[in-house]
Tab-separated table of C-alpha atoms in Angstrom:
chain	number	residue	atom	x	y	z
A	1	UNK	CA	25.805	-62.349	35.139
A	2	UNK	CA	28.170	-65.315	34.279
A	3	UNK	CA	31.613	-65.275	34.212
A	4	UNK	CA	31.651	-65.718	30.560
A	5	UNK	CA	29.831	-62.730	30.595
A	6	UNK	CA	31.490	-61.007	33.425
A	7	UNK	CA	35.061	-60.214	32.643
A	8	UNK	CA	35.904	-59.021	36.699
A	9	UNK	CA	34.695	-62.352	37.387
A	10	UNK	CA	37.474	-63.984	35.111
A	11	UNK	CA	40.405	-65.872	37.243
A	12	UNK	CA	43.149	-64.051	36.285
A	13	UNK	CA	46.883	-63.938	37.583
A	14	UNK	CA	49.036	-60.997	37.232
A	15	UNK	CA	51.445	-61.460	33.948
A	16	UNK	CA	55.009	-60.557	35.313
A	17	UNK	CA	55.760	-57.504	33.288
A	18	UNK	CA	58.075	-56.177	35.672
A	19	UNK	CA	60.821	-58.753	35.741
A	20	UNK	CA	60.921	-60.061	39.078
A	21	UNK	CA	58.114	-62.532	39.715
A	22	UNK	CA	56.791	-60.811	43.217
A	23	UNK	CA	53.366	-61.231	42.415
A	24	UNK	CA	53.710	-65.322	42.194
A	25	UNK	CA	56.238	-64.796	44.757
A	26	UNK	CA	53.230	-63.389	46.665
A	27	UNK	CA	50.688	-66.023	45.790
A	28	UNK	CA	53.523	-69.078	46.392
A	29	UNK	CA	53.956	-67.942	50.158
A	30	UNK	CA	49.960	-67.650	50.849
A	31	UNK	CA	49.604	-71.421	49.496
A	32	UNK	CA	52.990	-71.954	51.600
A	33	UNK	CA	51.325	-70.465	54.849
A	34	UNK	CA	47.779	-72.314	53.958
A	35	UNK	CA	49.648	-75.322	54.640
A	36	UNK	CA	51.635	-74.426	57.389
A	37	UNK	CA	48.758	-72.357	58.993
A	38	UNK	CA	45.415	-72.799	60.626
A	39	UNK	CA	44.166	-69.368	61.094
A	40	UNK	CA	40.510	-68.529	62.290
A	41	UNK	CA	40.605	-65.253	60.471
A	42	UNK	CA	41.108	-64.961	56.898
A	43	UNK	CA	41.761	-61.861	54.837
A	44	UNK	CA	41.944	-61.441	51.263
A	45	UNK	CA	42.005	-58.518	49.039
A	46	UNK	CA	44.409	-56.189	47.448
A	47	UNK	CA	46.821	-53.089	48.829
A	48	UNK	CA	43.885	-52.449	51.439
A	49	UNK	CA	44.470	-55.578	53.002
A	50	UNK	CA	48.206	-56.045	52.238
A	51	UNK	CA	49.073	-52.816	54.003
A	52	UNK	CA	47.254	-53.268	57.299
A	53	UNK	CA	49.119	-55.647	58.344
A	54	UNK	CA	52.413	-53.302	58.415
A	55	UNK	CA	50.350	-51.258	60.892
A	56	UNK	CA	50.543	-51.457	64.787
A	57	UNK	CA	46.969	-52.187	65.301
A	58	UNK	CA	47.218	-56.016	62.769
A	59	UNK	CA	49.589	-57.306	65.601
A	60	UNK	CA	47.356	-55.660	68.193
A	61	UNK	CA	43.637	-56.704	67.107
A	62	UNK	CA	44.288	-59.742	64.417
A	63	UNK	CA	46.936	-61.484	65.212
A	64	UNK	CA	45.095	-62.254	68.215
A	65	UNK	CA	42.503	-64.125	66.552
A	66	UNK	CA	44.817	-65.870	64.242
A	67	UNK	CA	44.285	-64.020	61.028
A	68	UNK	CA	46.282	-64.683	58.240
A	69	UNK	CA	46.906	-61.668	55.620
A	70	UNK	CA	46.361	-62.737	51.485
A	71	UNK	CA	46.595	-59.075	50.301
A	72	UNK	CA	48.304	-58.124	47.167
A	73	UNK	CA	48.767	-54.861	46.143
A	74	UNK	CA	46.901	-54.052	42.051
A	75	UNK	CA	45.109	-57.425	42.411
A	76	UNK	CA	41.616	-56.774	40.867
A	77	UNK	CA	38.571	-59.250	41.421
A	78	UNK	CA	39.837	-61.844	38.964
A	79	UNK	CA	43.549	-61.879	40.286
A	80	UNK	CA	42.096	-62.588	43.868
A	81	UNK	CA	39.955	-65.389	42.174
A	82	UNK	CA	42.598	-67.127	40.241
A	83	UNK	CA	44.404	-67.305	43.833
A	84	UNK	CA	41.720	-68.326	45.624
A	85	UNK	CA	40.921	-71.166	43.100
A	86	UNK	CA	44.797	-71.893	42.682
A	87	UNK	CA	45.712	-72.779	46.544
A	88	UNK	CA	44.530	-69.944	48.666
A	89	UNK	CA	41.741	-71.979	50.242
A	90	UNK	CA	43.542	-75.149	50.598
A	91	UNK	CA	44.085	-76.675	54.129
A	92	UNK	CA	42.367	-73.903	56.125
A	93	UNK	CA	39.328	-74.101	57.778
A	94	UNK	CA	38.948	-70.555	59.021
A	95	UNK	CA	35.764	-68.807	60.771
A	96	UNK	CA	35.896	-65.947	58.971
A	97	UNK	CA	36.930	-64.582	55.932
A	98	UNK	CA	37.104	-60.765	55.223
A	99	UNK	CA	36.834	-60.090	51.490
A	100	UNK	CA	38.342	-56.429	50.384
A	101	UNK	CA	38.750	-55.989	46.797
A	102	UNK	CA	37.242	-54.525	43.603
A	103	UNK	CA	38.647	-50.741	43.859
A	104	UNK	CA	41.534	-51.806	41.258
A	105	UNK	CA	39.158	-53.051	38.668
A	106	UNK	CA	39.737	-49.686	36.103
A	107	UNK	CA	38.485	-51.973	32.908
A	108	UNK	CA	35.478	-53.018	34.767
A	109	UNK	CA	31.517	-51.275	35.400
A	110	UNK	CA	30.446	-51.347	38.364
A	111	UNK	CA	27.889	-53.666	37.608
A	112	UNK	CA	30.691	-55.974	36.456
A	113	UNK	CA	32.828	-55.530	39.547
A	114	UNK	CA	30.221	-56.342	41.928
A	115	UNK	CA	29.253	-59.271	39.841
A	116	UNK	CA	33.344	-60.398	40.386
A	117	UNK	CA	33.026	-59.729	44.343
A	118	UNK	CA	29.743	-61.395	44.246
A	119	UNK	CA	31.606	-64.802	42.447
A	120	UNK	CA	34.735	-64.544	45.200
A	121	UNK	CA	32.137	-64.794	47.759
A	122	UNK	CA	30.213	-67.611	46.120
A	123	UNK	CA	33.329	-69.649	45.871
A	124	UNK	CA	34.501	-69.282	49.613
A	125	UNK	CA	31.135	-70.326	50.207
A	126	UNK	CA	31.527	-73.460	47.861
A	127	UNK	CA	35.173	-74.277	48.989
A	128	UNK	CA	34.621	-73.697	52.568
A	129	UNK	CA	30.765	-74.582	53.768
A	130	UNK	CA	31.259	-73.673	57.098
A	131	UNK	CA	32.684	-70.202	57.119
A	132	UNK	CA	31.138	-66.569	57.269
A	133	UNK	CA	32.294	-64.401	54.969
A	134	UNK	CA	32.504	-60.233	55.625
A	135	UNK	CA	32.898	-58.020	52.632
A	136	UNK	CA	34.078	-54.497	53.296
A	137	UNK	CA	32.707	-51.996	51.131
A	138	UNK	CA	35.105	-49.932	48.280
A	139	UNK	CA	35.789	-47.018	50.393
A	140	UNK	CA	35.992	-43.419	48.170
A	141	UNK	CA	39.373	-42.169	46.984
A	142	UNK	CA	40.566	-39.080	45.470
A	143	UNK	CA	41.200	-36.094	47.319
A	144	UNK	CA	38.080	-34.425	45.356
A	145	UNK	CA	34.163	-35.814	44.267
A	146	UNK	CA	35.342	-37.732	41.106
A	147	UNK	CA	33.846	-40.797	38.920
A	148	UNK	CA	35.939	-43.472	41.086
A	149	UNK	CA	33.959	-42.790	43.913
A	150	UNK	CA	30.482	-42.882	42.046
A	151	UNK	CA	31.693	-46.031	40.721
A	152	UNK	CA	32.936	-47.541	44.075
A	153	UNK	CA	29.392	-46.053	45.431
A	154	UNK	CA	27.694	-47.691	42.922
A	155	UNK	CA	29.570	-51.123	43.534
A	156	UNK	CA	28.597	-50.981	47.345
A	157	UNK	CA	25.087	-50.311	46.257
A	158	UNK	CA	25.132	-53.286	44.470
A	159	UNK	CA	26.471	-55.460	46.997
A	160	UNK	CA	24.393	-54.340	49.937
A	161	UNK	CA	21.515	-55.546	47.667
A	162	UNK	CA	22.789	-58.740	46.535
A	163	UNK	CA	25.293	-60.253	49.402
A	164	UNK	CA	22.315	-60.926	51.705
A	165	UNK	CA	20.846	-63.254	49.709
A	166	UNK	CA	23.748	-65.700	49.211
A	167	UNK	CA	23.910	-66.439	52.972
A	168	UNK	CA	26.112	-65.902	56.129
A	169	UNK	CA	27.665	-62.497	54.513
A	170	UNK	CA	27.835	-59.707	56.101
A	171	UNK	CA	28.833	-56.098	54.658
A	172	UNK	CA	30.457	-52.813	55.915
A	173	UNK	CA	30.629	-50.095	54.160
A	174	UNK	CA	32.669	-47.413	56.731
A	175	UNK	CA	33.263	-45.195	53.708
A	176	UNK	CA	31.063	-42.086	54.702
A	177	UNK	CA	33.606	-41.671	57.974
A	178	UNK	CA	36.696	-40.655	55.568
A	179	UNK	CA	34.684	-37.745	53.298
A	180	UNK	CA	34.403	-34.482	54.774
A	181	UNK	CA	31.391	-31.605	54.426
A	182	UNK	CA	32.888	-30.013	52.015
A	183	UNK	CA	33.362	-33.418	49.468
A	184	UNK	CA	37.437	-33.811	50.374
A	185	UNK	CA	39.023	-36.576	51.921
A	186	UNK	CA	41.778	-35.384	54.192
A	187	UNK	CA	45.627	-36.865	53.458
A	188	UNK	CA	45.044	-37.563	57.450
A	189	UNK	CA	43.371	-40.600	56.786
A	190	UNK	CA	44.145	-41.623	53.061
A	191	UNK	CA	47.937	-40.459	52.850
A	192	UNK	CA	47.762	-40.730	48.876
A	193	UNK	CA	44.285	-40.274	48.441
A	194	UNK	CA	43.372	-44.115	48.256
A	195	UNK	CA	45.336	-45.674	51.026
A	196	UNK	CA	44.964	-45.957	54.400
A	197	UNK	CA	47.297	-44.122	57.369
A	198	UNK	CA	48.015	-45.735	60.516
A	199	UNK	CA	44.594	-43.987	62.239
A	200	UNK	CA	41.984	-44.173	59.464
A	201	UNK	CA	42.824	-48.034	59.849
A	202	UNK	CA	42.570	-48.103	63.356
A	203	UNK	CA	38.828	-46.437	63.360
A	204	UNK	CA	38.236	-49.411	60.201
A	205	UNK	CA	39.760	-51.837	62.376
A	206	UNK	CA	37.455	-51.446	65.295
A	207	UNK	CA	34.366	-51.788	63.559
A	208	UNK	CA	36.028	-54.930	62.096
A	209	UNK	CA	36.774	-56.583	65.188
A	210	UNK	CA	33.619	-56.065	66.611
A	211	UNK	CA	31.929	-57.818	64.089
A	212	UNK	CA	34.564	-60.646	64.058
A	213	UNK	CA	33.966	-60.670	67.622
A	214	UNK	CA	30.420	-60.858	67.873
A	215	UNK	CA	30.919	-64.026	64.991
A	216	UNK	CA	32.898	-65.733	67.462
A	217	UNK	CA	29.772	-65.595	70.119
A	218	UNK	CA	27.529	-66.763	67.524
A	219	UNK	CA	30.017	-69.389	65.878
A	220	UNK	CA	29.570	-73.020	68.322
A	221	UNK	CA	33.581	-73.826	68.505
A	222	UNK	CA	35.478	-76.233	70.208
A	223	UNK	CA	38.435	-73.474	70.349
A	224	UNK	CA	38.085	-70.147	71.713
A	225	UNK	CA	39.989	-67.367	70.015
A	226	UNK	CA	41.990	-65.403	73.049
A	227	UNK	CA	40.399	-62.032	73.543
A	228	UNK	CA	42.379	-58.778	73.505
B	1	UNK	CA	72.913	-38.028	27.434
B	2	UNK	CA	71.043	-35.321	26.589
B	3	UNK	CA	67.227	-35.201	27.829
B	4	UNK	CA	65.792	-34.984	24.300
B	5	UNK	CA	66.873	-38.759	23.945
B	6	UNK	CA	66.744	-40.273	27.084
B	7	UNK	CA	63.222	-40.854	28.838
B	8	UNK	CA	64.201	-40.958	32.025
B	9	UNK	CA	65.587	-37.135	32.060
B	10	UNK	CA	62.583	-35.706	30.395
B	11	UNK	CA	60.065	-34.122	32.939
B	12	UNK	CA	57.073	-35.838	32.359
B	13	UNK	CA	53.675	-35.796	35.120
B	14	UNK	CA	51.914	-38.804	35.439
B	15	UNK	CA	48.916	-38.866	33.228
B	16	UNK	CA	45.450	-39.462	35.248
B	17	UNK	CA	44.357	-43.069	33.714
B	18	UNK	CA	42.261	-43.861	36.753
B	19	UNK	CA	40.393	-40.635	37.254
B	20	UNK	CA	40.504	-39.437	40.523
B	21	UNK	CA	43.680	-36.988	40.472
B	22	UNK	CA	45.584	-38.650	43.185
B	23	UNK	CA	48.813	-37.684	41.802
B	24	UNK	CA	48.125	-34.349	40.899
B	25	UNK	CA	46.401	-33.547	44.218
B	26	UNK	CA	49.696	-34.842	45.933
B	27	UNK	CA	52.062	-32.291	43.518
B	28	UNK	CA	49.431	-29.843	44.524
B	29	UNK	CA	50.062	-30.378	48.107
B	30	UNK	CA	53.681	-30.664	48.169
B	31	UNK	CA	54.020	-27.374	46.446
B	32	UNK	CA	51.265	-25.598	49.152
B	33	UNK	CA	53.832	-27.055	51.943
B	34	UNK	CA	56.901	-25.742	50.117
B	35	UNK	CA	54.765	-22.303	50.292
B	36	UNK	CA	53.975	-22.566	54.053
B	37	UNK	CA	56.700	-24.752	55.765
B	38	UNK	CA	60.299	-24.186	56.096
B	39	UNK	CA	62.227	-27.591	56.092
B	40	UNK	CA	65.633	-28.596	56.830
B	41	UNK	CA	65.458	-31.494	54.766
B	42	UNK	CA	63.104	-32.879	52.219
B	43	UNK	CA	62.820	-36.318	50.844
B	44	UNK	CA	61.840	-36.943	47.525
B	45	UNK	CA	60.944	-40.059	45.202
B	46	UNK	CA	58.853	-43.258	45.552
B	47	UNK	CA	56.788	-45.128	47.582
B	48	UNK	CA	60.003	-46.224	49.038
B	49	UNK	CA	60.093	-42.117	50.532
B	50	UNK	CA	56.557	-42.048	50.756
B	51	UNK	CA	55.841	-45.053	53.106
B	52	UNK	CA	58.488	-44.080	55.481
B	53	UNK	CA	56.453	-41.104	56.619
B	54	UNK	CA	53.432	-43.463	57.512
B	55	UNK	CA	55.382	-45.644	60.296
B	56	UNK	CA	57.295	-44.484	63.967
B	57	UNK	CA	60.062	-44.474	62.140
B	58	UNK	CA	59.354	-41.299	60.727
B	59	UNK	CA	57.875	-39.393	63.680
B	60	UNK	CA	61.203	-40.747	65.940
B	61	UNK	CA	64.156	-40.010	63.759
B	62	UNK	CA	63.258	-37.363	60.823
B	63	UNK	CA	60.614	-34.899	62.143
B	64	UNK	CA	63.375	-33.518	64.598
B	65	UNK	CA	65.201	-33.165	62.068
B	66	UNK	CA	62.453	-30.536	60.499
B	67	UNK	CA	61.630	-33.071	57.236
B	68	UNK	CA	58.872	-32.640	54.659
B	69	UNK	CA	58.529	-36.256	52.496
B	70	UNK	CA	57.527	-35.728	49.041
B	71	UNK	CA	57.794	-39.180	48.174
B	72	UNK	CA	54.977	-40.787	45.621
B	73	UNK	CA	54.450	-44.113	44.930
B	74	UNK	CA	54.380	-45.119	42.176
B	75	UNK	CA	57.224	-42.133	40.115
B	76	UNK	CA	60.001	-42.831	38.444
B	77	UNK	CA	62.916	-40.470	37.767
B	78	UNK	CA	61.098	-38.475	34.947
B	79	UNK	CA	58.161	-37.782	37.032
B	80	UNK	CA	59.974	-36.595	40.243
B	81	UNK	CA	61.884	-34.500	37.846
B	82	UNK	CA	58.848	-32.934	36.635
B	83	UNK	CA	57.768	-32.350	40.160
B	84	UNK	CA	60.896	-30.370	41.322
B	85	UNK	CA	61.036	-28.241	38.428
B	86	UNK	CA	57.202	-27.317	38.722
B	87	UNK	CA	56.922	-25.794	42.339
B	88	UNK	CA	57.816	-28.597	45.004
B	89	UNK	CA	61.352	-26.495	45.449
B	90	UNK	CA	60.304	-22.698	45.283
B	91	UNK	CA	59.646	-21.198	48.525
B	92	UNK	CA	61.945	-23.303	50.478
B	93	UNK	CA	65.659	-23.319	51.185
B	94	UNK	CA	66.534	-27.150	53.318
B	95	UNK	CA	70.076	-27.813	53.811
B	96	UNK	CA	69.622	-31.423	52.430
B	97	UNK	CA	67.577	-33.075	49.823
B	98	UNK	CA	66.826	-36.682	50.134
B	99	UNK	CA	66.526	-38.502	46.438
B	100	UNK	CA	65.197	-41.972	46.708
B	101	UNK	CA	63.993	-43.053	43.079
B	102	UNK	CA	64.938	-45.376	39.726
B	103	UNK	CA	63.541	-48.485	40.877
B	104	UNK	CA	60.040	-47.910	38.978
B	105	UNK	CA	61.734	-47.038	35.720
B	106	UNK	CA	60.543	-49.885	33.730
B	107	UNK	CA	61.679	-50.131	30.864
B	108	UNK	CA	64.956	-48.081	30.818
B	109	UNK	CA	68.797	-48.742	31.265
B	110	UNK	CA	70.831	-48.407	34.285
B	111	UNK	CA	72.679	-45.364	31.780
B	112	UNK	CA	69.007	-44.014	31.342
B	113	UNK	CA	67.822	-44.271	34.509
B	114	UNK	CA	71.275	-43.170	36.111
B	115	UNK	CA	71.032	-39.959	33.440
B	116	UNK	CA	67.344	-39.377	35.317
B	117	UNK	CA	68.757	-39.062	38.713
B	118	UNK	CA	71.786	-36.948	37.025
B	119	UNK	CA	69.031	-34.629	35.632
B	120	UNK	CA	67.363	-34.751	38.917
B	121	UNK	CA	70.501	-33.790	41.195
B	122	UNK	CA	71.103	-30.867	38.250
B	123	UNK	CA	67.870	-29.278	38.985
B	124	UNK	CA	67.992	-29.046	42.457
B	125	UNK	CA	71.781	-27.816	42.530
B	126	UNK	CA	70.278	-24.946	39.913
B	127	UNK	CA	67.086	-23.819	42.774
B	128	UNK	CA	68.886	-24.738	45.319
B	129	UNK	CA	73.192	-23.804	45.062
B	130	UNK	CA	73.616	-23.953	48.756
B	131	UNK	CA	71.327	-27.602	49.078
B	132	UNK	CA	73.524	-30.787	49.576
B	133	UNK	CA	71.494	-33.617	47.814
B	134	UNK	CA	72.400	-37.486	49.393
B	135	UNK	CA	71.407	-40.148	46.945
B	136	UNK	CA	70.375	-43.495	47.989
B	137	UNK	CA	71.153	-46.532	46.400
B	138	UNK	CA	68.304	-48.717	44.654
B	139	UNK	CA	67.617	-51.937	46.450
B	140	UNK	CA	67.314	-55.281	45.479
B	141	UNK	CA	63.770	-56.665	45.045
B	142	UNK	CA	61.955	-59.735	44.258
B	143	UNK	CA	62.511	-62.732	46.358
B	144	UNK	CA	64.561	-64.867	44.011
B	145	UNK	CA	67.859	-63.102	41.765
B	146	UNK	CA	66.153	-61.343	38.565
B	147	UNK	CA	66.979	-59.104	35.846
B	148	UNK	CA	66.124	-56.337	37.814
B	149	UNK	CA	68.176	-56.543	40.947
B	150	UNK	CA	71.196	-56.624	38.421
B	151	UNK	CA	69.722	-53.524	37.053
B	152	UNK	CA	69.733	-51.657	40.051
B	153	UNK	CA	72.846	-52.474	41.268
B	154	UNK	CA	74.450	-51.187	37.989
B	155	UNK	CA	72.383	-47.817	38.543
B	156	UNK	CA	73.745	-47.691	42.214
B	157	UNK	CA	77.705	-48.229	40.049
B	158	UNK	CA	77.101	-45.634	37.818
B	159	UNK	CA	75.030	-43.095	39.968
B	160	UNK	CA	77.961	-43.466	42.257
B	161	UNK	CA	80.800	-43.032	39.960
B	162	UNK	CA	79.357	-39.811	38.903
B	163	UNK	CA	78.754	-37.874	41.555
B	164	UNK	CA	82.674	-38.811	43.090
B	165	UNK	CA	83.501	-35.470	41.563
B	166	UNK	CA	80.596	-33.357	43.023
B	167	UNK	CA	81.091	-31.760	46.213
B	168	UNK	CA	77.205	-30.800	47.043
B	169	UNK	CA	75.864	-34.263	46.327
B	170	UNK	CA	76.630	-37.746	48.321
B	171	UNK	CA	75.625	-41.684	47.613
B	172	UNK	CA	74.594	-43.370	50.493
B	173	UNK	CA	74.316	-47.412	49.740
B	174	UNK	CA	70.684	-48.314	51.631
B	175	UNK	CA	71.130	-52.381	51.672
B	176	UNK	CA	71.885	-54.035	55.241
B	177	UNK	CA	72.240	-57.067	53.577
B	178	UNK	CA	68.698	-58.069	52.546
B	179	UNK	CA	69.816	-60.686	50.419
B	180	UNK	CA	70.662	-64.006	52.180
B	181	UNK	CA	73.428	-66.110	51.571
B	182	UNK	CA	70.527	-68.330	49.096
B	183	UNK	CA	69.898	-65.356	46.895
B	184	UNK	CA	66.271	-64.361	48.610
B	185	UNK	CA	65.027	-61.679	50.463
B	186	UNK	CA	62.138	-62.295	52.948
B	187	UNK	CA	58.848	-60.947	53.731
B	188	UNK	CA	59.926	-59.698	57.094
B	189	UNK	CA	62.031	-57.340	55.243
B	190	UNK	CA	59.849	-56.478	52.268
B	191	UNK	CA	56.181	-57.635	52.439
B	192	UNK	CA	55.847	-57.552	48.968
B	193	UNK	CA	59.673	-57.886	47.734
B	194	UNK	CA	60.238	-54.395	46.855
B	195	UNK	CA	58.203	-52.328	49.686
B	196	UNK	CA	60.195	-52.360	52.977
B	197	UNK	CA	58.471	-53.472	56.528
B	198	UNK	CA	58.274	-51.215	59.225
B	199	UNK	CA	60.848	-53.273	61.282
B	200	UNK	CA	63.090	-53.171	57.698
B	201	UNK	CA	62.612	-49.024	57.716
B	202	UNK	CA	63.955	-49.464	61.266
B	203	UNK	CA	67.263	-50.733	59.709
B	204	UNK	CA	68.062	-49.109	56.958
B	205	UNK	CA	66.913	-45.239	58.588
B	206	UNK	CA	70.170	-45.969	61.718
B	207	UNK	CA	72.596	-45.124	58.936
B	208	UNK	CA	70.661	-42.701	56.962
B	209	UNK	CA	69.546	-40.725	60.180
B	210	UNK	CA	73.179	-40.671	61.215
B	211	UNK	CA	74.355	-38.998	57.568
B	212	UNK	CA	71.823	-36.919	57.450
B	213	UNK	CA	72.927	-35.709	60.962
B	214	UNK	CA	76.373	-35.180	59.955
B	215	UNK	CA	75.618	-33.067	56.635
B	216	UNK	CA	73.214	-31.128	58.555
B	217	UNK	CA	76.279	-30.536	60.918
B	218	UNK	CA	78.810	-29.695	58.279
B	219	UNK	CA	76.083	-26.932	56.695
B	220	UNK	CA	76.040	-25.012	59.983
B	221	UNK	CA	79.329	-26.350	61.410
C-alpha cells in the first residue's frame, strides 16, 4: 500500500487547535536534543512512550544506555512521520530505535495503520542504515473486550507478518500479560484503561531491556553502553 | 449565568468516539468506590488530579490523609459536573473535596468556564453541606506566553473573587513560579507544557498537602 493510498502513512503534524503551540513545542526540543545529543537508544511513539519516561524505572533501565525519549501524547502514525522526516533523525546515530505508535490512529483500518508503522520503520531504515529497529506491539485497552482491541490485535497480526521481511526489526507484542481470564484489564496496570501505571511498565520495561541488551552483544561497537 | 446558556455548567458525559468505554468504565468505578470506601478527602478533575495518583507523591503525602482521586484526563468542567451529580458523591461523606479542572475547556470564556466550576462547587455544597471544597488555580501551559495562559489566569481572578464570600469553599493558587523570568516554562516542570513532572508534583503538593492538613484540622478541631 502506498502512501498515496495509505492515509496513516501520510506525514502529518498536529494543527494547533488548542492555542498554545505544545505540540511544535514538543517536536522543536526533540530536533533541539538531536543536535545536542548522541544517544544509543532511541524511542519514538506517542503517550506510551512520552509517559515512561516520568516513571522511576526510565532513569533506572534507559537512561543508562543513553536513550533519548520522542514521545508525544495523540500523535498517530503520520504525526510521528512528519517528525521523523522533519528533524527527528538528524545528527543521531543511535543503535536502536524502539518504535511505539499506531493505537491513536481512530480514522484509520487496521490494515492502514500497520501499513503507516510499516513506512516509519522503512524510513529509519533509509535515514539511518546502520540501526535496528524494535516495534512494540499496540497493547489492548478498554477495561472490557471491545473493537479497539480487535483492531490493535489485528494491527499486531499484521506486523508480526510483515516486519520480518524488511530486515533487522524485531517485534514484541507483551499485550496478552495485561488481559485477565475473564476479558478485563485491571486499572492496576492501565490506570485509565489505555495507559500504563508505574508496574505494568516496569514488567514492559524488562522485556525491553533484555532485548536492547542482547542487541548490544550482537551490535560490533567501539563504545560499550554501561550496564545496570 | 444560568446553565441553560452556558456550556460549561451543563452536565454533559463524554461521548464514546473511540469505542472502548474508557471513560465510562472510570465513572463506573469511581461511583463503586464511593459505595465501598469511606474517604476523608476526594480529588476531582483532570489529568492534572488523575496523574498525581500514579507517582510517590501520592502514596507519601495524600493516602494518609484517607484520599480517593477521581481525576480524568481529558474532562472539562461540564463533564466533572456530570460525574458528581450522577453517583461519584452518594455514599460518601469526606471532609474536603479537591476540584482541579477548567484548563481543557476549549472553547469557552474565563466567565464560562469560571460559571462551570461555580456550578461544580454548588453541587457538591447541595450532597455534601458539611464538605469544605478547596479550588485550585489553573496553571499556565505551553512553553512560550499564549492566549491560553491569559485565559487561565483570568479564570483563577474570577473563580477567586467569587468564592471570597463563601465560607465552605477555599482557592488555593497552584503555580511555584513555573514561568521564568523569559516567559517559558520547561520540560522539567511539564513534559509536555501542560502535564506536570513527577519532580514538578513534588512542588506544587508541599503547599497543597499543608492546606489540606489544616482544613482537615479545622473540621474536627
Amino acid at each position: 500500500m502506498s502512501a498515496e493510498e495509505n492515509p496513516a502513512a501520510e506525514p502529518a503534524p498536529v494543527i494547533d487547535v488548542q492555542g498554545d503551540g505544545r505540540w511544535m513545542s514538543q517536536h522543536n526540543r526533540f530536533v533541539q536534543e538531536c543536535k545536542d545529543a548522541e544517544p544509543d537508544v532511541l524511542f519514538v511513539g506517542d503517550s506510551m512512550v512520552q509517559l515512561m519516561q516520568q516513571y522511576e524505572v526510565w532513569r533506572e533501565l534507559f537512561s543508562p544506555l543513553h536513550a533519548l525519549n520522542f514521545g508525544i501524547g495523540g500523535d498517530t502514525t503520520c504525526n510521528v512521520l512528519w517528525r521523523l522526516q522533519n528533524g527527528e533523525l538528524e545528527n543521531i546515530r543511535p543503535r536502536v530505535v524502539v518504535l511505539w505508535v499506531g493505537t491513536n490512529n481512530h480514522e484509520h483500518t487496521a490494515d492502514q495503520v500497520a501499513g503507516g508503522i510499516l513506512a516509519i520503520a522503512q524510513l529509519v531504515m533509509t535515514h539511518l542504515p546502520k540501526s535496528k529497529i524494535i516495534v512494540l506491539g499496540l497493547l489492548p485497552r478498554g477495561e472490557f473486550p471491545n473493537p479497539l482491541r480487535e483492531k490493535n490485535a489485528a494491527v499486531n497480526n499484521l506486523l508480526r507478518a510483515s516486519l520480518p521481511r524488511l530486515g533487522p526489526v524485531q517485534f514484541i507484542d507483551m499485550g496478552g500479560s495485561f488481559v485477565h481470564s475473564d476479558g478485563t484489564i485491571s486499572s492496576r496496570d492501565m490506570f485509565d484503561f489505555l495507559h500504563l501505571t508505574a508496574s505494568a511498565y516496569r514488567t514492559l520495561s524488562t522485556t525491553l531491556h533484555e532485548m536492547l541488551l542482547q542487541m548490544w552483544e550482537e551490535t560490533p561497537q567501539e563504545r560499550r553502553a554501561s550496564l545496570v | 449565568m444560568s446553565e441553560d446558556s452556558n456550556p460549561a455548567a451543563t452536565p454533559t458525559p463524554c461521548q464514546d468516539i473511540q469505542g472502548d468505554g474508557r471513560w465510562m468504565s472510570l465513572h463506573n468505578r469511581f461511583v463503586s468506590d464511593s459505595k465501598g470506601k469511606e474517604p476523608d478527602v476526594v480529588f476531582v478533575g483532570d489529568s492534572l488530579v488523575q496523574l498525581l495518583h500514579e507517582f510517590e507523591v501520592w502514596r507519601k503525602l495524600f493516602s494518609p490523609l484517607h484520599a480517593l482521586n477521581f481525576g480524568v484526563g481529558g474532562d472539562a468542567t461540564q463533564h466533572v459536573l456530570w460525574r458528581l451529580m450522577n453517583g461519584e458523591l452518594d455514599h460518601i461523606s469526606p471532609k474536603v473535596v479537591v476540584l482541579w479542572v477548567g484548563t481543557n475547556n476549549h472553547g469557552h470564556t474565563p466567565e464560562q468556564i469560571c460559571g462551570g466550576i461555580m456550578a461544580i462547587i454548588n453541587v457538591v455544597h447541595q450532597k455534601l453541606p458539611h464538605t469544605h471544597t478547596l479550588v485550585l488555580g489553573l496553571l499556565p501551559r505551553g512553553k512560550s506566553p499564549n492566549p491560553l495562559r491569559e485565559r487561565n489566569a483570568s479564570v483563577n481572578a474570577l473563580v477567586q473573587a467569587e468564592v471570597v464570600s463563601l465560607s465552605h469553599v477555599s482557592f488555593l493558587d497552584m503555580d511555584p513560579g513555573f514561568i521564568h523570568s523569559d516567559g517559558s516554562i520547561v520540560h522539567q516542570d511539564m513534559y509536555d507544557y501542560l502535564n506536570l513532572t513527577p519532580q514538578a508534583y513534588q512542588r506544587v503538593c508541599q503547599p497543597l498537602h499543608e492546606r489540606i492538613k489544616s482544613l482537615l484540622d479545622k473540621h474536627d478541631p
